[in-house]
PDB file of C-alpha atoms in Angstrom:
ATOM      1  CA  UNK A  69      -2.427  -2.918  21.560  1.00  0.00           C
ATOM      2  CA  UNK A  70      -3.389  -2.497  25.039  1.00  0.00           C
ATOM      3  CA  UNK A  71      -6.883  -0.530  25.107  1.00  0.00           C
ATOM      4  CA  UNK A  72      -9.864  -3.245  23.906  1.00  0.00           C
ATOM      5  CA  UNK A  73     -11.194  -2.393  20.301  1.00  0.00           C
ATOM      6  CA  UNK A  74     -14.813  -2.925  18.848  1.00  0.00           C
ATOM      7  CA  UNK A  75     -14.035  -1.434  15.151  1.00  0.00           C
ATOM      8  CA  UNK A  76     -11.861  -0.620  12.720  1.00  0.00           C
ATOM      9  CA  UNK A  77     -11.741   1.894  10.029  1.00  0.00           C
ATOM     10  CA  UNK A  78      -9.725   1.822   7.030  1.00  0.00           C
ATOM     11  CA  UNK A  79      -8.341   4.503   4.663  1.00  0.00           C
ATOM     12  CA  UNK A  80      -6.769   2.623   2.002  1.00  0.00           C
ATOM     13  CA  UNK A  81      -5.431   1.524  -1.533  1.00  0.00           C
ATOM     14  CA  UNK A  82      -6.089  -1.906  -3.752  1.00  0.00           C
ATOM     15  CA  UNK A  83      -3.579  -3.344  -1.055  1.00  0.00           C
ATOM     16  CA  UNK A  84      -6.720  -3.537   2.100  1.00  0.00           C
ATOM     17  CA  UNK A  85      -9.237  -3.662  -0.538  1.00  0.00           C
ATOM     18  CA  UNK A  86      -8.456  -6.975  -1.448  1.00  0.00           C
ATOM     19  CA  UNK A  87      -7.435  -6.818  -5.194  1.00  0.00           C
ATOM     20  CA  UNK A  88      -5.687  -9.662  -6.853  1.00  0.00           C
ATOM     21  CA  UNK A  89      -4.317  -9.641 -10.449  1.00  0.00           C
ATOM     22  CA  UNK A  90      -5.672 -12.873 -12.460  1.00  0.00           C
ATOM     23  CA  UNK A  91      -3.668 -13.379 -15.013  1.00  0.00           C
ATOM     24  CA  UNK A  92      -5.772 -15.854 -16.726  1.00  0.00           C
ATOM     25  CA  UNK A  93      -8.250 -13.291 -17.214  1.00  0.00           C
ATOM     26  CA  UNK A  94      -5.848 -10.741 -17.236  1.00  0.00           C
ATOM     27  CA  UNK A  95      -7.791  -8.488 -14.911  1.00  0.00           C
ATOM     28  CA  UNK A  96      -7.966  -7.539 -10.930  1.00  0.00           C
ATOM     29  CA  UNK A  97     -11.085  -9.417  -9.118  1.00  0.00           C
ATOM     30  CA  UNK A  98     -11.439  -8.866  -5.638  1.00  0.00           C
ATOM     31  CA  UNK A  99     -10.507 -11.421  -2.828  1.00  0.00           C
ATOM     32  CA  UNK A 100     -13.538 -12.046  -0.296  1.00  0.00           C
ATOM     33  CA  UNK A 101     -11.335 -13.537   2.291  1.00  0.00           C
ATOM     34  CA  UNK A 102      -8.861 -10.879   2.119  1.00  0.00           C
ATOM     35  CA  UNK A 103      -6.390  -9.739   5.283  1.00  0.00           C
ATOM     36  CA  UNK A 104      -8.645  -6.670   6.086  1.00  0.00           C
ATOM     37  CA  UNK A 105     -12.273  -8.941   6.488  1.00  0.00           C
ATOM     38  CA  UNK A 106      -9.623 -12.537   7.492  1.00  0.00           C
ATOM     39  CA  UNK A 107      -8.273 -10.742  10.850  1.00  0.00           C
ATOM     40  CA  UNK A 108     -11.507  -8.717  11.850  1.00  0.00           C
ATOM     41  CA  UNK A 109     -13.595 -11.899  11.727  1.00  0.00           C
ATOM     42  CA  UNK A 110     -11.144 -13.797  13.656  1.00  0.00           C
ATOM     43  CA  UNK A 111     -11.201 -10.925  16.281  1.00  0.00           C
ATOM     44  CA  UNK A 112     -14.864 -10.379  15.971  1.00  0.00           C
ATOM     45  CA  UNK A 113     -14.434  -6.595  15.097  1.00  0.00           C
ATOM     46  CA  UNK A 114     -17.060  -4.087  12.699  1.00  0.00           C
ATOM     47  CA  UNK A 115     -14.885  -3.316   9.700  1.00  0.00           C
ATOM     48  CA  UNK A 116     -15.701  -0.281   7.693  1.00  0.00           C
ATOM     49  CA  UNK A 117     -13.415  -0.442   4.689  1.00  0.00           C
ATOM     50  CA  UNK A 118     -12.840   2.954   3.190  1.00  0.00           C
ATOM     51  CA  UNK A 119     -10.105   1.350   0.641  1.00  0.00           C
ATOM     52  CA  UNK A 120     -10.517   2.289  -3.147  1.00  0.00           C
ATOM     53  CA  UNK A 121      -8.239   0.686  -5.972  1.00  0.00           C
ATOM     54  CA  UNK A 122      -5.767   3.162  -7.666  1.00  0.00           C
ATOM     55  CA  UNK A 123      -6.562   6.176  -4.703  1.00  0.00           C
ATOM     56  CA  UNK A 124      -3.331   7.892  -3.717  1.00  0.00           C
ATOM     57  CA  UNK A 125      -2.781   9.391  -0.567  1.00  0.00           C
ATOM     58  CA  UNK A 126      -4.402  12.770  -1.230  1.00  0.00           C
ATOM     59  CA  UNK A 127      -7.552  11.233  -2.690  1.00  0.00           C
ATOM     60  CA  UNK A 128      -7.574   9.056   0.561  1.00  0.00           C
ATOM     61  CA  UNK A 129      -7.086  11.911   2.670  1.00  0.00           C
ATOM     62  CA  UNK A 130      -9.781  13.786   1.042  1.00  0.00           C
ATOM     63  CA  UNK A 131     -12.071  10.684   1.789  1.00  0.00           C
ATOM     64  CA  UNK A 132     -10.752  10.407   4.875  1.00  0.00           C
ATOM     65  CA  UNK A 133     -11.855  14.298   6.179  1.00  0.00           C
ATOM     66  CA  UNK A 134     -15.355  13.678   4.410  1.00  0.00           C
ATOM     67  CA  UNK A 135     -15.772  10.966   6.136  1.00  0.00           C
ATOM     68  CA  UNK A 136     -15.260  12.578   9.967  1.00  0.00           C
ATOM     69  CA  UNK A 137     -17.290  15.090   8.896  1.00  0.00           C
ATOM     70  CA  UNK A 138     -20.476  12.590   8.324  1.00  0.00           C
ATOM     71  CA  UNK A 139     -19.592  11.264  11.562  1.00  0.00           C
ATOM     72  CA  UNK A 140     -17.702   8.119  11.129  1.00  0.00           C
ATOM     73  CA  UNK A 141     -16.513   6.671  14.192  1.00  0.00           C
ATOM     74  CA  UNK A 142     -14.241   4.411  14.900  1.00  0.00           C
ATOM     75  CA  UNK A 143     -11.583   2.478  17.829  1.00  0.00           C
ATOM     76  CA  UNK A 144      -8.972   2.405  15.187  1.00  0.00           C
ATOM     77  CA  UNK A 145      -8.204   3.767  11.607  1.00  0.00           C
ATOM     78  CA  UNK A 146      -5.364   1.954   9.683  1.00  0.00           C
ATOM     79  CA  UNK A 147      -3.952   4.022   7.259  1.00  0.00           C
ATOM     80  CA  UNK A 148      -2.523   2.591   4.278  1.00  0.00           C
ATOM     81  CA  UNK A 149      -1.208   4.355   1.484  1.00  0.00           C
ATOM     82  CA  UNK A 150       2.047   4.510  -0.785  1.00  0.00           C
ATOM     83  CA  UNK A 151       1.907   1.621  -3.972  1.00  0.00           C
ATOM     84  CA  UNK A 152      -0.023   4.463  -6.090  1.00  0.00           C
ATOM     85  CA  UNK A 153       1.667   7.365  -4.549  1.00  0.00           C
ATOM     86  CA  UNK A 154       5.169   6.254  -5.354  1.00  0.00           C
ATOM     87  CA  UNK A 155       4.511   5.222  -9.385  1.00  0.00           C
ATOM     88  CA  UNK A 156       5.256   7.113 -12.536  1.00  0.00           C
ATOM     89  CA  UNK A 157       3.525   7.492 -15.939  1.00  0.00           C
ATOM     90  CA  UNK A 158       4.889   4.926 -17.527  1.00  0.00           C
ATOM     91  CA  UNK A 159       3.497   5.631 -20.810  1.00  0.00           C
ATOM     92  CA  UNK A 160       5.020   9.253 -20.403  1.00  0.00           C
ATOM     93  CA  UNK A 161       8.929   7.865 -19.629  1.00  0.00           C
ATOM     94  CA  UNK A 162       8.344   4.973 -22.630  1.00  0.00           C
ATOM     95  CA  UNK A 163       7.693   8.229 -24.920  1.00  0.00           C
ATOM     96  CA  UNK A 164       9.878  10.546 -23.764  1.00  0.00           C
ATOM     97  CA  UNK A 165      12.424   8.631 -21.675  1.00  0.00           C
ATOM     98  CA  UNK A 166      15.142  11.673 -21.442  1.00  0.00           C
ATOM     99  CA  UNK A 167      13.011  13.989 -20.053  1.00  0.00           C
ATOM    100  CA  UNK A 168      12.508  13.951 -15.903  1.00  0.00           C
ATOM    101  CA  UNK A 169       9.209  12.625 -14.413  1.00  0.00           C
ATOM    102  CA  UNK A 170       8.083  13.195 -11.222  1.00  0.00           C
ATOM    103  CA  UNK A 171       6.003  10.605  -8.894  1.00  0.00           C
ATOM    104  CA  UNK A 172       2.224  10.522  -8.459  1.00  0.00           C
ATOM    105  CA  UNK A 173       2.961  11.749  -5.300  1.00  0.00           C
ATOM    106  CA  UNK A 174       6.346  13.528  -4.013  1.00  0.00           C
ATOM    107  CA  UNK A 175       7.845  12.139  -1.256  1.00  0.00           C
ATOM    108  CA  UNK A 176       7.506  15.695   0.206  1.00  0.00           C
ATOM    109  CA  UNK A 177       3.438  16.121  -0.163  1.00  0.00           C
ATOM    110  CA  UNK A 178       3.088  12.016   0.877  1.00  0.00           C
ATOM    111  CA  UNK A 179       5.049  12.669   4.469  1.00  0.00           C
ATOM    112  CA  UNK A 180       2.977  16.131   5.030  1.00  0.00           C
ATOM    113  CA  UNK A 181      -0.616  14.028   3.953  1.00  0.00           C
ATOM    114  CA  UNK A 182       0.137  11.347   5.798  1.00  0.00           C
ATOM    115  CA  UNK A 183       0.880  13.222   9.206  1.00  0.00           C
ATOM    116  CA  UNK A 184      -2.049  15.118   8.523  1.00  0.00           C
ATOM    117  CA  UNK A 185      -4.525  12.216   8.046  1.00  0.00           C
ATOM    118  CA  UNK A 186      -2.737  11.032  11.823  1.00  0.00           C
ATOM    119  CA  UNK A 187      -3.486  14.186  13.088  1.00  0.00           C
ATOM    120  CA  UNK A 188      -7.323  13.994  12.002  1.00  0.00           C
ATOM    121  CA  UNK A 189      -8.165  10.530  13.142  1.00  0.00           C
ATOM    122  CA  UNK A 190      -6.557  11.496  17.276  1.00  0.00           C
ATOM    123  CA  UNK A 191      -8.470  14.805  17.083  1.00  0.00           C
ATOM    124  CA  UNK A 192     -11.925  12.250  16.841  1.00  0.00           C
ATOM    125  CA  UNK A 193     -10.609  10.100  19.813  1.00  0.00           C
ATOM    126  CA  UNK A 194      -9.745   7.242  17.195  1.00  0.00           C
ATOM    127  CA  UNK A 195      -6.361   5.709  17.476  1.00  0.00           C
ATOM    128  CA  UNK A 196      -4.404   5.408  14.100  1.00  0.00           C
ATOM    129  CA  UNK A 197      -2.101   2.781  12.789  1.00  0.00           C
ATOM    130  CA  UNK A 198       0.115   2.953   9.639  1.00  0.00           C
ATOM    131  CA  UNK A 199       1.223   0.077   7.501  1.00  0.00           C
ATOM    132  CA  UNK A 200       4.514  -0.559   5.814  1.00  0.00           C
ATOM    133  CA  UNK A 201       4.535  -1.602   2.004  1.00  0.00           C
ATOM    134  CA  UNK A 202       4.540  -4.756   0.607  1.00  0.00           C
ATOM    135  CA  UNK A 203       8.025  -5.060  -1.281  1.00  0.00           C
ATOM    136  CA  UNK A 204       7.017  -4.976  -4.815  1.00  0.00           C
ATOM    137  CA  UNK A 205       8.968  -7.972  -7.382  1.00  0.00           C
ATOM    138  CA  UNK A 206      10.787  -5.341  -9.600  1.00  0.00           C
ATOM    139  CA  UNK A 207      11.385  -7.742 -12.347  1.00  0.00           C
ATOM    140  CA  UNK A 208       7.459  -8.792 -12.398  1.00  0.00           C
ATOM    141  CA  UNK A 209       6.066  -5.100 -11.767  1.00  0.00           C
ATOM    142  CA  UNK A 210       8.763  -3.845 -14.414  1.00  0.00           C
ATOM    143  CA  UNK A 211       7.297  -6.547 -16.949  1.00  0.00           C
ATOM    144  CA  UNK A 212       3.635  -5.987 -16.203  1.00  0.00           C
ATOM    145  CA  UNK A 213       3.553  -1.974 -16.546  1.00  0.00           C
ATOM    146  CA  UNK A 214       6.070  -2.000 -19.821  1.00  0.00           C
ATOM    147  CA  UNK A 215       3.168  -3.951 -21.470  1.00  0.00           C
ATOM    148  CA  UNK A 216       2.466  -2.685 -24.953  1.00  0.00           C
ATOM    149  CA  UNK A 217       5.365  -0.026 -23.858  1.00  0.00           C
ATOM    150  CA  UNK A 218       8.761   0.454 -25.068  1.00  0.00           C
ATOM    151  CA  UNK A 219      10.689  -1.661 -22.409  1.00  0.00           C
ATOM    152  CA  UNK A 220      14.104  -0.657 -23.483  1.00  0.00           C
ATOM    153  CA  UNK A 221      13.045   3.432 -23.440  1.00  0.00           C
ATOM    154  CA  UNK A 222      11.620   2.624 -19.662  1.00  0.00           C
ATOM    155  CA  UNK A 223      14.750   0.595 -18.625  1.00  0.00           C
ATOM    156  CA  UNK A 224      16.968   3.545 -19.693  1.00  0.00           C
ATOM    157  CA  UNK A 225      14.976   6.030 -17.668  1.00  0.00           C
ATOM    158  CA  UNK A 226      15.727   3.931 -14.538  1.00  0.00           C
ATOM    159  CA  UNK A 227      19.613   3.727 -15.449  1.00  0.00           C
ATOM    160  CA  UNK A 228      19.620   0.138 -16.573  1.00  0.00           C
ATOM    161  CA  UNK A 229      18.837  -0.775 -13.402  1.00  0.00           C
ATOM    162  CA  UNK A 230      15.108  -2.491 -12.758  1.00  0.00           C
ATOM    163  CA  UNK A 231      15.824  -2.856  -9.399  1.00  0.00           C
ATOM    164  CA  UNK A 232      15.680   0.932  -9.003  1.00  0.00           C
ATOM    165  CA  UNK A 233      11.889   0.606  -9.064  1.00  0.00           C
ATOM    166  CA  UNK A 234      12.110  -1.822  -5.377  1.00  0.00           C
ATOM    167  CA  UNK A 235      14.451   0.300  -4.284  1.00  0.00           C
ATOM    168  CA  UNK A 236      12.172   3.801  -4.991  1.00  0.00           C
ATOM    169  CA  UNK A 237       8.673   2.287  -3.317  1.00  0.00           C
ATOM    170  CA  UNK A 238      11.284   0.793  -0.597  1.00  0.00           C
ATOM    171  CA  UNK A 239      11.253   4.812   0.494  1.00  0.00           C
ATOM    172  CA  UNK A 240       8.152   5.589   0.644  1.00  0.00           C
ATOM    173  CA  UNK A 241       7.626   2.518   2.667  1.00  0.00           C
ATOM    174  CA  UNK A 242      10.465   3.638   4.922  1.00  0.00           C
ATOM    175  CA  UNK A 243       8.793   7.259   5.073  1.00  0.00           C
ATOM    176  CA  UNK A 244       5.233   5.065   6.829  1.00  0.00           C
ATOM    177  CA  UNK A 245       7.701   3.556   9.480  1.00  0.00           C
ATOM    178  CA  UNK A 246       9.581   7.195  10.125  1.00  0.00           C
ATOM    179  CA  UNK A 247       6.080   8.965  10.554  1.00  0.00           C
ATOM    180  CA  UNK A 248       5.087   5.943  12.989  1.00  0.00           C
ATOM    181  CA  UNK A 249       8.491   6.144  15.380  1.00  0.00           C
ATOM    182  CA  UNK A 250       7.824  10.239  15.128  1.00  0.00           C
ATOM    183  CA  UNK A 251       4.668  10.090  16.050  1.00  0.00           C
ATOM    184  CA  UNK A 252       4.475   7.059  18.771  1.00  0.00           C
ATOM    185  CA  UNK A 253       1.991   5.475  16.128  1.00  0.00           C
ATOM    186  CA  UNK A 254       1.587   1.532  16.038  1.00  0.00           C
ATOM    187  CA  UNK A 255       2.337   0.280  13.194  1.00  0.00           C
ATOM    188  CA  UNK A 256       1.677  -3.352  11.217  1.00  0.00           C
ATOM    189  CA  UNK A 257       5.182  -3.815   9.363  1.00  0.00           C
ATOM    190  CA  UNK A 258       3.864  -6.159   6.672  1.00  0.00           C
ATOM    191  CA  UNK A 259       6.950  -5.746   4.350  1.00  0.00           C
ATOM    192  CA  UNK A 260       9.055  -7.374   7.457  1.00  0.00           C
ATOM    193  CA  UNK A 261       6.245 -10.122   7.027  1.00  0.00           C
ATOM    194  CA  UNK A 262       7.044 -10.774   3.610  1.00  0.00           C
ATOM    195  CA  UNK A 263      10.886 -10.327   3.625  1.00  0.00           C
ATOM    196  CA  UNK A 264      10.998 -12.765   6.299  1.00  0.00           C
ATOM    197  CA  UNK A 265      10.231 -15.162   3.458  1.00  0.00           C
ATOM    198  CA  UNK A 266      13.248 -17.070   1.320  1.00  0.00           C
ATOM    199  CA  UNK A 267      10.956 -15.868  -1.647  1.00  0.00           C
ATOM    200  CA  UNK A 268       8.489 -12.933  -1.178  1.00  0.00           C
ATOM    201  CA  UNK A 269       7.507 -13.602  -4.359  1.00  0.00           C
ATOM    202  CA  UNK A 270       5.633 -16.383  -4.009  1.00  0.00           C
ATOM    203  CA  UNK A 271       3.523 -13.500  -1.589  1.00  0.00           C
ATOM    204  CA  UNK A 272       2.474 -11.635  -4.878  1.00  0.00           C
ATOM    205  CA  UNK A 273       0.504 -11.685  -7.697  1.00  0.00           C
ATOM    206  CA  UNK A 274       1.761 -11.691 -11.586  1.00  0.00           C
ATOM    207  CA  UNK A 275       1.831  -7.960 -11.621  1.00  0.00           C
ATOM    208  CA  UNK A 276       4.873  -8.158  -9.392  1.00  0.00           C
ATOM    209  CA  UNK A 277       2.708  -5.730  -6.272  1.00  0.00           C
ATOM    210  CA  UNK A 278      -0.322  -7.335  -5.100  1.00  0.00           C
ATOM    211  CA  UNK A 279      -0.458  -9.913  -2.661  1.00  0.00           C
ATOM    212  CA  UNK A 280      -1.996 -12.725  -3.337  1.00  0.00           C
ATOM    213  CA  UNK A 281      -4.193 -15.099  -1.378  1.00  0.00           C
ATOM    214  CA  UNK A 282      -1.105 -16.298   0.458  1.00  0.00           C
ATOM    215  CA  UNK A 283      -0.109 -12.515   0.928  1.00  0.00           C
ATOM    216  CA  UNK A 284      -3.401 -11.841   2.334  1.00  0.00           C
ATOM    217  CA  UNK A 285      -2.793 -14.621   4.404  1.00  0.00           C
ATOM    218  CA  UNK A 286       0.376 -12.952   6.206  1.00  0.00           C
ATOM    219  CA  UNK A 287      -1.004  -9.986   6.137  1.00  0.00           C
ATOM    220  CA  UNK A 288      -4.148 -10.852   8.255  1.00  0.00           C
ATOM    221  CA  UNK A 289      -1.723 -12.552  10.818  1.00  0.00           C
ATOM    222  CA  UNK A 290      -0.013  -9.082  11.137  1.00  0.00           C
ATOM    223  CA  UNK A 291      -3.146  -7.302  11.962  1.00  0.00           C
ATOM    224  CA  UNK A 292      -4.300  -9.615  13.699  1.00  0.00           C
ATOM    225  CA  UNK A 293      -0.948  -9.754  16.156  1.00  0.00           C
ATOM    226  CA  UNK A 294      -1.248  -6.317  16.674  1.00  0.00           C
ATOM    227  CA  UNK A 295      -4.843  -5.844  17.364  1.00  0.00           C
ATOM    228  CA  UNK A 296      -5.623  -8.874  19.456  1.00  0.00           C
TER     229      UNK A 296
END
C-alpha cells in the first residue's frame, strides 16, 4: 500500500480471530500468535480486532456501523467475511434431505452487505481491504459437520458430489475478489496463498476450514506483504 499506516481495524469471522480446531480435545481454542496479532507486531501497528467466531456478514456489519458510531478510528479496516455466510443447516438437509435449503447468507444479501460495509469504512476516511477465503478441504469439512448426522442423507442433498461444498464457498470467495476489482479495493488473496501449496491441506485444521498454525503462518505473510 502506498500511504503509511499506524492501525488496523478488523471486522471479522473465527478466520482473523484466531480459532483453531483441536481435535484432541475436540474443541476450538484460540491461537495467540495468530496472522491478525503475527503481521501487526512485525509491522509495529495498533490492532483492534473486531472478529467474533460464528458472526456472518450481517452480524459483522451490524458491529461494524456500531462501532463508527462510538467513534472507532482507524488507517485501515480489513473486512473478512464469507466461511459462516456460505454454510447450510446441516442438521436440517440430514433430516429432510429432499427439500431445498438456502445458505446462511444468499449470495445476493452477502454482495449488497459487503459493498455496504466498504462504503461505511471510506465515508470515516479509513481505507478498506477485503480478504479472499481460505479453500475449505471438502472431504474433512464434509466429515466434521456430518458428525452424529446422517452422512448418506447430506451426501444426496449435494448430488453425490462432496466436492460441491469447495466448489459453493469457492463463490462466495470469488464474490470478495469481484467487489475488490469493482471497487478499486486492495485486497489480501489468501486462498492464492494456500493453493499455491502441493497440499493446502496441510494449511488447515481437522475440521477441514480453519487454518492452522501453519495457515496462520501464510496468512500473516499476506498481510504483511500488502501492508508493509
Amino acid at each position: 500500500m502506498e500511504s503509511i499506516i499506524h492501525s488496523i481495524t478488523i471486522w471479522g469471522d473465527s478466520i482473523l480471530k484466531g480459532v483453531l480446531f483441536n481435535p484432541e480435545k475436540s474443541k476450538y481454542t484460540l491461537l495467540k500468535e495468530n496472522c491478525a496479532n503475527l503481521a501487526t507486531q512485525k509491522l509495529g501497528l495498533i490492532l483492534n480486532n473486531r472478529s467474533s467466531i460464528g458472526r456472518t456478514i450481517v452480524d459483522g456489519h451490524t458491529t461494524l456501523d456500531k462501532d463508527l458510531k462510538k467513534g472507532v478510528v482507524s488507517d485501515v479496516a480489513i473486512i473478512e467475511f464469507g466461511g459462516n455466510d456460505c454454510d447450510f443447516h446441516w442438521n436440517a438437509i440430514s433430516v429432510n434431505p429432499n427439500l431445498p435449503h438456502m445458505p446462511k447468507t444468499t449470495l445476493d444479501v452477502f454482495e449488497k452487505q459487503l459493498r455496504a460495509m466498504l462504503d461505511a469504512v471510506k465515508e470515516k476516511g479509513i481505507t478498506p481491504l477485503l480478504m479472499t477465503l481460505p479453500p475449505l478441504h471438502a472431504q474433512r469439512y464434509f466429515n466434521f459437520v456430518t458428525r452424529g448426522l446422517n452422512p448418506s442423507a447430506v451426501l444426496s442433498w449435494l448430488g453425490n458430489d462432496i466436492q460441491m461444498i469447495y466448489r459453493w464457498h469457492e463463490r462466495y470467495s470469488n464474490a470478495i475478489a469481484r467487489v475488490a476489482a469493482e471497487t478499486s479495493v486492495h485486497i489480501v488473496d489468501i486462498r492464492d496463498a494456500f493453493l499455491s501449496y502441493w497440499n493446502y491441506g496441510d494449511l488447515l485444521c481437522a475440521d477441514g476450514i480453519h487454518p492452522n498454525e501453519k495457515g496462520h503462518q501464510i496468512m500473516a505473510d499476506s498481510i504483511y506483504c500488502l501492508c508493509r
